[in-house]
């Protein structure tokens, strides 16, 4: 087609005239820029290039980053990675060459994006998230995304989502809210990790984390302030009681005193909350991650203490008694993974007591079939949403819908290996999940998420709603 034919076909002289008239009407101080932007909007946006690379996550382990180009700009996304990985979650593709990053490099996933995914997506409209995600799912053809790698697929899915928001000229959280069909966006209550143990720290504490939730704050900004203040008071408490070595931080930024029981940890946190003066406006949550210290059908809370391990096993009933006592004594609003990931019976029994919300993380692995089973059996009553266990934005939205339809709570979650991407912050607002768990109020890859929520709250202005006490009912 000649240029003249192209100009005629796309009625470009009319469009240029419209742009000039619009610039005059707008009385713009910079007509050239105005006309250029006006013309840019007249061009429908398409994906023009998808380029991936290997970067490092917060643990220093390789992960995937992608730059997705449209004719409107370049949109970047990277994917996290975690400790717990199970049979039911989407497969993270790693090269397995022990001579490269001890087998953890992701060159194959990067190549899959640069060659196959890129070819399939070029020319697609970035606003059509479901079509983009399904194009990748179809290309992969496996149930758990092991052909292309869920790490490859998710990075592109998130980058496309950012491009879609830019094309619509709306904030990312609004685009996600539209994609999910939800009308109300809500700023989540942050569940800040303040004490770390389990696989995330090298102390002797078997429990993975104790979190605090400033549910009584009036805005997210205030919740962040309270979280940070509590964290710093806790540093002082830990230094007084356990020495300043206890203030070293775990993978999620939580402090790591060498405590030996959950009660001891809760006492430290309670004292820190007391020192803030916010009282019961700050609640507590626990991620037990019990799979990590389950031996057969018993639980070894001393598993990380060399001279005590293997000597004092607790039965699941003992664990239930312990949770009951602790919930009566401390303001605990949820417990995550109170039992082994295959111990459906005790998780169900504990949920039925109705003492606190029971969140399924390793139990569910964000897998829709596991979620459906848990709903049917009333095994737990909240979903821990880890997008990289699913692999696409579209499927993440679907699994949240499933949980919501069952009146469950939803906690949007980071992974222990995080990146500088703050996508989950927008996701938590757009899907109104009510709670976000993104680690301590310190360390760049964690504060990145909380700081993005500050920006979203600022941008929403009068429209911003903080979930607060309604963190479970943000329907
Ligand atoms: P993971 O931990 O990223 O190591 O799986 C996060 C969590 O258990 O919530
Ligand atoms: Zn967990």
Coordinates of N, CA and C and ligand atoms in Angstrom, one line a residue, residues 59 81-85 199-200 208-209 251-252 287 289 336-337 361-362 384 386 389 413-417 437, ligand 1:
X59 N 16.2 -13.0 47.3 CA 17.1 -13.9 48.0 C 18.3 -14.1 47.2
X81 N 9.1 -15.8 43.8 CA 9.2 -17.2 43.9 C 9.3 -17.5 45.4
X82 N 8.8 -18.7 45.8 CA 8.7 -19.0 47.2 C 9.3 -20.3 47.7
X83 N 9.3 -20.5 49.0 CA 9.9 -21.8 49.5 C 8.9 -22.9 49.3
X84 N 7.7 -22.7 49.7 CA 6.7 -23.8 49.6 C 6.4 -24.0 48.1
X85 N 6.6 -25.2 47.6 CA 6.2 -25.5 46.2 C 5.6 -26.9 46.3
X199 N 11.0 -21.7 57.8 CA 12.0 -21.8 56.7 C 12.5 -20.4 56.3
X200 N 11.9 -19.3 56.9 CA 12.3 -18.0 56.5 C 13.4 -17.4 57.4
X208 N 6.4 -20.1 61.1 CA 7.0 -19.2 60.1 C 6.9 -17.7 60.3
X209 N 5.7 -17.3 60.8 CA 5.7 -15.8 61.0 C 4.5 -15.4 62.0
X251 N 13.8 -13.7 55.9 CA 13.6 -13.4 54.4 C 12.5 -12.4 54.1
X252 N 11.5 -12.3 55.0 CA 10.4 -11.4 54.8 C 10.6 -10.1 55.5
X287 N 1.2 -17.2 60.7 CA 1.4 -18.3 59.6 C 2.2 -19.4 60.2
X289 N 2.6 -22.4 59.0 CA 3.3 -23.2 57.9 C 3.7 -24.6 58.5
X336 N -2.9 -19.2 59.6 CA -2.7 -19.7 58.2 C -2.0 -21.1 58.4
X337 N -2.4 -22.1 57.6 CA -1.8 -23.4 57.6 C -1.5 -23.9 59.1
X361 N -3.0 -21.9 52.8 CA -1.9 -21.5 51.9 C -1.4 -22.8 51.2
X362 N -0.5 -23.5 52.0 CA 0.0 -24.8 51.4 C -1.1 -25.8 51.2
X384 N -5.3 -17.9 50.6 CA -4.0 -17.2 50.5 C -3.7 -17.1 49.0
X386 N -1.6 -16.6 46.0 CA -0.2 -16.4 45.5 C -0.3 -16.5 43.9
X389 N 1.6 -19.2 41.9 CA 1.2 -20.6 42.0 C 0.1 -20.9 40.9
X413 N -1.1 -12.4 48.7 CA 0.2 -12.6 49.3 C 1.5 -12.5 48.4
X414 N 2.5 -12.0 49.0 CA 3.9 -12.0 48.4 C 4.4 -13.4 48.5
X415 N 5.7 -13.5 48.0 CA 6.5 -14.8 48.3 C 7.7 -14.4 49.0
X416 N 8.4 -15.4 49.6 CA 9.6 -15.0 50.3 C 10.7 -14.5 49.3
X417 N 10.7 -15.0 48.1 CA 11.6 -14.4 47.1 C 10.9 -13.4 46.3
X437 N -0.7 -9.4 52.5 CA 0.5 -9.9 53.3 C 1.7 -9.7 52.4
Ligands
LIG1 P1 6.7 -18.7 50.7 O1 6.0 -18.2 52.0 O2 6.8 -17.6 49.7 O3 8.1 -19.2 51.2 O4 5.9 -19.9 50.2 C1 5.0 -17.3 52.0 C2 3.9 -17.8 52.9 O5 3.9 -18.9 53.4 O6 2.9 -17.1 53.1

